[in-house]
XYZ file of C-alpha atoms in Angstrom:
529
model
C 59.182 -0.749 82.306
C 56.211 -3.111 82.632
C 56.890 -6.811 82.956
C 56.098 -9.055 79.958
C 52.767 -10.864 80.014
C 52.806 -14.316 81.528
C 53.285 -17.160 79.012
C 49.710 -18.307 79.541
C 48.389 -14.968 78.163
C 50.374 -15.070 74.923
C 48.330 -17.760 73.116
C 45.136 -15.868 73.951
C 46.553 -12.669 72.456
C 47.657 -14.526 69.309
C 44.218 -16.084 68.956
C 42.536 -12.691 69.281
C 44.876 -11.188 66.675
C 44.195 -14.040 64.283
C 40.451 -13.662 64.853
C 40.673 -9.985 63.877
C 42.955 -10.653 60.901
C 40.820 -13.419 59.381
C 37.829 -11.218 58.378
C 40.166 -8.549 57.006
C 42.013 -11.127 54.902
C 38.713 -12.581 53.706
C 37.493 -9.108 52.729
C 40.697 -8.408 50.764
C 40.378 -11.739 48.976
C 36.751 -11.066 48.034
C 37.599 -7.560 46.791
C 40.341 -9.037 44.605
C 37.991 -11.736 43.281
C 35.376 -9.067 42.491
C 37.864 -7.656 39.966
C 38.236 -11.044 38.245
C 35.294 -10.491 35.832
C 36.893 -7.222 34.680
C 40.178 -9.094 34.107
C 38.339 -11.789 32.132
C 36.649 -9.215 29.906
C 39.993 -7.460 29.464
C 41.394 -10.711 28.055
C 38.456 -10.833 25.610
C 39.315 -7.288 24.503
C 42.948 -8.216 23.867
C 42.231 -11.535 22.126
C 41.487 -11.697 18.380
C 39.360 -10.772 16.580
C 39.418 -6.995 16.692
C 35.964 -5.500 16.141
C 35.243 -5.377 12.399
C 34.180 -1.714 12.201
C 37.098 -0.638 14.381
C 39.433 -2.633 12.138
C 37.998 -1.094 8.959
C 38.370 2.438 10.324
C 41.925 1.604 11.406
C 42.756 0.377 7.891
C 41.455 3.654 6.453
C 43.386 5.649 9.061
C 46.594 3.824 8.091
C 46.030 4.702 4.455
C 45.303 8.319 5.409
C 48.503 8.551 7.467
C 50.368 7.007 4.503
C 49.236 9.856 2.231
C 45.865 8.974 0.726
C 43.238 11.707 0.926
C 40.256 11.343 3.216
C 36.878 11.569 1.411
C 38.558 11.561 -2.019
C 40.677 8.405 -2.042
C 38.980 7.106 1.121
C 35.191 7.401 0.926
C 33.155 6.588 4.030
C 29.980 7.732 5.747
C 31.620 8.390 9.121
C 32.242 12.038 10.063
C 35.934 12.911 10.246
C 36.458 12.865 14.023
C 36.701 9.081 14.323
C 39.371 9.040 11.607
C 41.266 11.857 13.321
C 41.265 9.917 16.591
C 42.140 6.592 14.940
C 45.010 8.286 13.096
C 46.758 8.457 16.494
C 47.316 4.670 16.812
C 47.931 4.492 13.048
C 50.736 7.059 13.451
C 52.079 5.249 16.522
C 52.278 2.059 14.447
C 54.048 3.925 11.626
C 56.689 5.355 13.963
C 57.200 2.532 16.494
C 57.724 -1.265 16.434
C 54.059 -1.777 17.363
C 51.747 -3.038 14.640
C 48.501 -1.103 14.019
C 46.260 -3.510 15.942
C 48.570 -3.424 18.963
C 48.718 0.381 18.819
C 44.938 0.636 18.620
C 44.361 -1.768 21.518
C 46.916 0.143 23.583
C 45.123 3.407 22.790
C 41.708 1.917 23.603
C 42.939 0.578 26.936
C 44.471 3.970 27.715
C 41.007 5.484 27.191
C 39.473 2.832 29.474
C 42.096 3.549 32.121
C 41.519 7.306 31.831
C 37.734 6.930 32.171
C 38.115 4.638 35.186
C 40.639 6.944 36.851
C 38.454 10.004 36.265
C 35.502 8.203 37.826
C 37.557 7.194 40.870
C 38.602 10.796 41.433
C 35.056 12.070 40.975
C 33.790 9.646 43.601
C 36.150 11.095 46.198
C 34.308 13.218 48.744
C 30.865 11.885 47.825
C 28.610 10.351 50.453
C 28.718 6.688 49.401
C 27.472 3.913 51.620
C 29.716 0.991 52.492
C 27.921 -1.298 50.052
C 27.784 1.285 47.273
C 31.496 1.986 47.601
C 32.433 -1.691 47.447
C 30.194 -2.374 44.446
C 31.432 0.636 42.469
C 35.069 -0.211 43.227
C 34.559 -3.498 41.368
C 31.849 -2.514 38.902
C 33.384 0.534 37.208
C 36.488 -1.412 35.999
C 34.115 -4.043 34.592
C 31.847 -1.471 32.946
C 34.633 0.109 30.889
C 35.535 -3.234 29.240
C 32.087 -4.858 29.360
C 31.437 -4.474 25.584
C 34.341 -6.926 24.981
C 34.248 -7.435 21.186
C 32.744 -3.950 20.717
C 35.477 -2.106 22.651
C 36.745 0.929 20.665
C 33.511 1.116 18.678
C 32.167 4.664 18.492
C 29.317 3.761 20.873
C 31.827 2.336 23.327
C 34.006 5.448 23.234
C 30.950 7.611 23.834
C 29.688 5.460 26.711
C 33.190 5.225 28.149
C 33.534 8.957 28.732
C 29.839 9.373 29.508
C 30.485 7.459 32.752
C 32.745 10.092 34.384
C 30.583 12.798 32.780
C 27.550 11.375 34.626
C 29.470 11.330 37.918
C 30.586 14.924 37.318
C 26.990 15.953 36.587
C 25.958 14.312 39.871
C 28.566 16.386 41.734
C 27.240 19.517 40.043
C 23.708 18.625 41.190
C 24.951 18.019 44.731
C 26.904 21.276 44.747
C 30.229 19.537 45.445
C 33.398 21.345 44.432
C 35.465 19.536 41.794
C 39.105 20.322 40.944
C 39.033 22.557 37.876
C 41.509 20.478 35.866
C 39.590 17.268 36.492
C 36.240 18.876 35.650
C 37.518 20.247 32.361
C 39.324 17.017 31.429
C 36.098 15.037 31.931
C 34.042 17.624 30.046
C 36.352 17.830 27.031
C 36.764 14.053 26.788
C 32.985 13.632 26.936
C 32.509 16.381 24.346
C 34.730 14.479 21.897
C 32.874 11.237 22.606
C 29.487 12.843 21.986
C 30.774 14.478 18.784
C 31.556 11.107 17.165
C 27.982 10.816 15.865
C 25.264 13.471 15.747
C 22.843 11.018 17.387
C 24.988 11.005 20.537
C 24.088 14.615 21.324
C 20.864 13.306 22.857
C 22.950 12.167 25.838
C 24.370 15.544 26.972
C 21.055 17.227 26.121
C 19.231 15.001 28.631
C 21.956 15.136 31.271
C 22.209 18.924 31.117
C 18.407 19.186 31.229
C 18.467 17.146 34.438
C 21.190 19.362 35.923
C 19.174 22.441 34.954
C 16.060 20.992 36.566
C 17.812 20.040 39.807
C 20.061 23.091 40.237
C 17.782 25.737 38.796
C 18.453 28.007 35.805
C 20.332 30.725 37.693
C 22.994 28.302 38.911
C 23.113 25.845 36.000
C 23.400 28.473 33.259
C 26.386 30.111 34.987
C 28.319 26.842 34.934
C 31.053 27.129 32.259
C 31.358 23.354 31.690
C 28.365 22.815 29.358
C 29.274 25.985 27.454
C 32.803 24.654 27.014
C 31.361 21.406 25.691
C 29.212 23.316 23.214
C 32.298 25.300 22.181
C 34.106 22.061 21.288
C 31.174 20.991 19.104
C 30.953 24.360 17.363
C 34.703 24.374 16.663
C 34.501 20.840 15.261
C 31.480 21.697 13.113
C 33.184 24.821 11.780
C 36.336 22.844 10.923
C 34.561 20.335 8.663
C 33.923 22.637 5.661
C 37.410 24.112 6.082
C 39.449 20.929 6.561
C 37.165 18.260 5.080
C 34.976 20.067 2.501
C 34.374 16.882 0.508
C 32.529 15.344 3.440
C 29.714 17.865 3.091
C 29.881 18.288 -0.681
C 30.259 14.646 -1.678
C 29.819 12.141 1.168
C 26.677 13.526 2.816
C 24.671 13.324 -0.457
C 25.848 9.713 -0.817
C 24.692 8.953 2.713
C 21.274 10.450 2.052
C 20.886 8.674 -1.265
C 22.414 5.244 -0.627
C 23.466 4.490 2.947
C 20.489 5.342 5.141
C 18.237 2.856 3.421
C 20.918 0.166 3.156
C 20.433 -2.441 5.876
C 18.002 -0.370 7.927
C 14.658 -1.498 9.349
C 11.589 0.425 10.416
C 11.647 2.685 13.461
C 9.024 0.510 15.139
C 10.497 -2.822 14.032
C 13.918 -1.949 15.445
C 12.375 -1.786 18.924
C 11.505 -5.481 18.605
C 14.944 -6.729 17.553
C 16.660 -9.290 19.767
C 19.422 -6.785 20.600
C 17.574 -3.543 21.277
C 14.253 -4.871 22.596
C 15.514 -6.615 25.779
C 17.986 -3.792 26.464
C 15.186 -1.232 26.391
C 12.971 -3.331 28.674
C 15.784 -3.669 31.212
C 16.570 0.042 31.077
C 12.884 0.884 31.543
C 12.626 -1.369 34.617
C 15.770 0.110 36.142
C 14.608 3.601 35.186
C 11.497 3.296 37.345
C 13.719 2.691 40.362
C 16.434 5.187 39.380
C 13.914 8.018 39.009
C 13.196 7.944 42.753
C 14.986 10.462 44.972
C 16.378 7.636 47.103
C 18.347 6.379 44.087
C 20.614 9.423 44.271
C 21.910 11.812 41.603
C 24.482 9.390 40.141
C 21.764 6.864 39.265
C 19.662 9.641 37.748
C 22.446 11.092 35.593
C 23.337 7.574 34.445
C 19.675 7.010 33.594
C 19.751 10.161 31.450
C 22.825 8.747 29.668
C 21.007 5.463 29.098
C 17.889 7.147 27.701
C 20.049 9.249 25.390
C 21.858 6.100 24.245
C 18.493 4.424 23.623
C 17.319 7.360 21.481
C 20.578 7.200 19.519
C 20.160 3.473 18.863
C 16.525 3.952 17.872
C 17.031 6.741 15.324
C 19.827 4.774 13.636
C 17.173 2.032 13.068
C 19.711 -0.713 12.406
C 19.429 -2.840 15.545
C 23.110 -3.773 15.517
C 24.793 -5.091 18.660
C 27.150 -2.183 19.204
C 24.271 0.322 19.107
C 23.149 -1.226 22.405
C 26.536 -0.722 24.133
C 25.639 2.563 25.918
C 22.358 1.077 27.164
C 24.040 -2.120 28.378
C 26.895 -0.261 30.082
C 24.558 2.112 31.905
C 22.174 -0.702 32.856
C 25.013 -2.651 34.470
C 26.051 0.363 36.534
C 22.452 1.189 37.456
C 21.714 -2.357 38.562
C 24.760 -2.397 40.829
C 24.156 1.063 42.292
C 20.457 0.541 42.961
C 21.034 -2.802 44.676
C 23.920 -1.433 46.750
C 22.019 1.663 47.895
C 19.014 -0.472 48.865
C 21.249 -2.746 50.934
C 22.921 0.262 52.552
C 19.478 1.495 53.648
C 18.150 -1.828 54.898
C 21.158 -3.531 56.542
C 22.720 -2.466 59.837
C 26.033 -0.667 59.299
C 28.169 -3.453 60.741
C 26.456 -6.159 58.741
C 26.656 -4.080 55.540
C 30.384 -3.568 56.040
C 30.929 -7.296 56.552
C 28.799 -8.313 53.563
C 29.972 -5.610 51.121
C 32.961 -7.479 49.557
C 30.863 -10.597 48.975
C 27.994 -8.609 47.485
C 30.432 -6.778 45.163
C 31.749 -10.137 43.954
C 28.221 -11.473 43.414
C 27.167 -8.352 41.480
C 30.144 -8.371 39.112
C 29.885 -12.123 38.512
C 26.159 -11.878 37.795
C 26.565 -8.950 35.393
C 29.493 -10.644 33.655
C 27.436 -13.805 33.110
C 24.499 -11.771 31.765
C 26.769 -10.017 29.265
C 28.507 -13.142 27.991
C 26.707 -13.662 24.706
C 27.045 -15.869 21.680
C 30.043 -13.924 20.379
C 32.102 -13.405 23.547
C 34.173 -15.209 24.711
C 33.526 -18.040 22.276
C 34.476 -16.040 19.191
C 37.786 -15.122 20.810
C 38.527 -18.669 21.944
C 37.801 -20.330 18.594
C 38.562 -17.500 16.149
C 41.425 -19.164 14.266
C 39.545 -22.490 14.104
C 36.432 -20.854 12.623
C 36.115 -20.125 8.911
C 36.464 -16.407 9.625
C 39.842 -16.948 11.240
C 40.886 -19.200 8.372
C 40.548 -16.183 6.054
C 43.059 -14.401 8.276
C 45.381 -17.391 8.066
C 45.117 -17.503 4.249
C 45.773 -13.772 3.866
C 48.770 -13.973 6.199
C 50.162 -16.824 4.146
C 49.537 -15.392 0.680
C 49.478 -11.567 0.832
C 51.032 -10.512 4.157
C 52.020 -6.853 4.010
C 50.714 -6.472 0.436
C 48.051 -4.371 -1.258
C 44.749 -6.133 -1.901
C 41.627 -5.288 -3.906
C 38.585 -6.417 -1.922
C 35.330 -6.963 -3.830
C 32.902 -7.797 -1.050
C 29.689 -6.374 0.441
C 30.913 -7.316 3.921
C 32.939 -5.557 6.569
C 33.353 -8.726 8.669
C 35.281 -11.024 8.201
C 37.360 -9.046 5.683
C 38.171 -6.792 8.583
C 40.031 -7.610 10.791
C 41.579 -10.300 8.548
C 43.297 -7.583 6.489
C 44.610 -5.946 9.658
C 46.117 -9.146 11.014
C 47.739 -9.852 7.640
C 49.075 -6.253 7.568
C 47.462 -6.050 4.119
C 46.055 -2.764 2.832
C 42.857 -2.517 0.826
C 43.001 -0.547 -2.430
C 39.232 -0.044 -2.655
C 38.185 3.562 -2.102
C 35.301 2.444 0.103
C 35.476 -0.082 2.929
C 33.301 -2.483 0.966
C 30.986 -2.408 -2.059
C 28.154 -0.612 -0.228
C 27.764 1.937 -3.025
C 27.315 -0.840 -5.568
C 24.868 -2.672 -3.297
C 22.902 0.575 -2.967
C 22.888 1.025 -6.750
C 21.292 -2.419 -7.290
C 18.633 -2.733 -4.533
C 16.446 -4.988 -6.688
C 16.161 -6.516 -10.156
C 13.466 -4.869 -12.300
C 11.776 -7.257 -14.699
C 13.418 -7.237 -18.101
C 16.389 -5.142 -16.930
C 19.906 -6.271 -17.927
C 22.093 -7.778 -15.213
C 24.578 -4.867 -15.418
C 23.870 -1.291 -16.466
C 25.761 0.317 -19.292
C 27.942 3.257 -18.347
C 25.474 5.828 -19.699
C 22.720 4.305 -17.555
C 24.706 4.451 -14.297
C 24.100 6.952 -11.547
C 27.024 9.144 -10.579
C 27.941 7.028 -7.481
C 27.805 3.755 -9.430
C 29.925 5.155 -12.228
C 32.424 6.426 -9.631
C 32.847 2.905 -8.267
C 33.008 1.362 -11.746
C 35.604 3.835 -12.992
C 37.836 4.143 -9.922
C 38.051 0.403 -9.243
C 39.092 -0.288 -12.840
C 41.513 2.628 -13.108
C 43.140 2.072 -9.697
C 43.431 -1.646 -10.419
C 45.156 -1.152 -13.776
C 47.373 1.732 -12.613
C 48.896 -0.167 -9.672
C 47.910 -3.859 -9.752
C 47.671 -5.235 -6.179
C 49.155 -8.541 -5.098
C 45.730 -10.135 -4.938
C 41.991 -9.728 -5.353
C 39.675 -11.022 -2.632
C 36.177 -11.730 -3.976
C 33.138 -12.669 -1.903
C 31.115 -15.579 -3.273
C 27.992 -13.756 -2.089
C 27.709 -10.341 -3.731
C 24.990 -8.967 -1.451
C 23.038 -7.897 -4.567
C 19.731 -9.622 -5.494
C 19.827 -12.173 -8.294
C 18.183 -11.507 -11.631
C 16.425 -14.766 -12.407
C 19.130 -17.425 -12.322
C 21.988 -14.923 -12.778
C 24.063 -13.796 -9.801
C 25.823 -10.459 -9.668
C 29.465 -11.301 -10.402
C 31.844 -8.446 -9.446
C 34.587 -9.726 -11.750
C 32.228 -9.876 -14.732
C 30.865 -6.442 -13.822
C 34.258 -4.706 -13.695
C 35.731 -6.717 -16.594
C 33.482 -4.741 -18.927
C 36.026 -1.942 -18.419
C 38.941 -2.571 -20.831
C 41.609 -1.487 -18.337
C 40.301 -3.886 -15.679
C 39.930 -6.760 -18.164
C 43.493 -6.348 -19.443
C 44.991 -6.328 -15.948
C 42.787 -9.170 -14.736
C 44.548 -11.599 -17.102
C 47.592 -11.489 -14.826
C 45.723 -13.101 -11.926
C 46.121 -16.779 -12.616
C 46.238 -18.522 -9.233
C 43.144 -19.023 -7.083
C 42.929 -19.826 -3.356
C 39.519 -21.250 -2.438
C 37.996 -20.456 0.947
C 34.578 -21.165 2.380
C 32.947 -17.891 1.339
C 35.747 -16.105 -0.538
C 38.067 -16.562 -3.480
C 41.568 -15.078 -3.405
C 43.057 -14.431 -6.853
C 46.819 -13.927 -6.878
C 48.890 -12.106 -9.464
C 50.928 -14.527 -11.533
C 54.028 -12.400 -12.108
């Protein structure tokens, strides 16, 4: 047994141990702080308001679960898959103490967690530099919640599962073996995400073209994963005429005749919008760097996802913020990966290892600051003080848990106000988009409202069903927008109440609504009995 060290040596040993422990503790602290932006964006996701389109689809899914018929009682332009998926949280809310918004947020976060976990597993065994590993450890959790207000939008769900799909495609290019269960889970989840909108198919088309180019036809075409993805799409497409025949027979003609031209802008003009224009410029700049061999296959598959997302946003020619989500998500990941790989190449290994936690923190903070816009987090912080939140407060006070006829051209702020009030719309469409499409202008000399024999089939459907549904089961209230969204004829506004009151059944029932609650941009009429 060796003798203990002399007392004079013990302080030196303690000092050496502390000197070794200090950098390790600093690195752990920086790695934890690098996750702080993801935690901040997670709070934005959980805080009101829920995204308006997500809320509207959830309200429809609740009504579908409660027994109303999709595409007959519930008419919307969205293909059925998003309603099928949203029916899951709607059913959870129906069968558990959770309310629908809580169930949906829980489901959305489960998807974020699944996408992050898949990506972590797909990174295992890859040749990542010290800097790249540190940056991705912090950046992927941020990327999955980066859309904040737009989380659970269809574009977010697509981009969410496109992330692990891009990492899987990179492994296929590199020839790395992937556990079969993981590979198929990623592929099937991505297939469902891409099936949400036909425009999204541009993403897998470009990614698989890249894999084909890099691996060669003989190897790529023998891979069962893309064929399995195509099988999911074919099964879904075949199910629509069998399970949802009215979507093809009734809704698609409405989309072609009324929706596509409603709110759209030119295919060139959309490239210059304040949402899409800067996103495309950033993606193009990053794409020049990502196209180089030194960028690696992950950057290149992510670039293919971003280009596919850009094509999807362009052909929809709306220029809305959530259309940019796939581009923004991919651009954030590309920026982090490209910077990290450059630092891995230029810094000595020891210096890169020491600097990696701090660089990861700087990257996530910078990207978080870039993506904080006018709506997040300020909308979440001040929602109930803003006029939009005051509508929620009024509906909670007056018609909580009740049925409500909504006569408005808007999705927001009606949704998510209805969701927070647990109120259920009785309108067969989410808003009055069919009526707005029926009155795009005001021809000179034309009457303010058409007679029934002058109406197109879609307009007459709205006119008849609103009046008949209203008189058959009068709701607790009627929420009317002060702005109809329809052009004025001279000095005469389009008044939805006057329009529908021409129907005797509506006019008779309307007499029962005697109390009015005034809001900034809405009027809430309450039934007097």
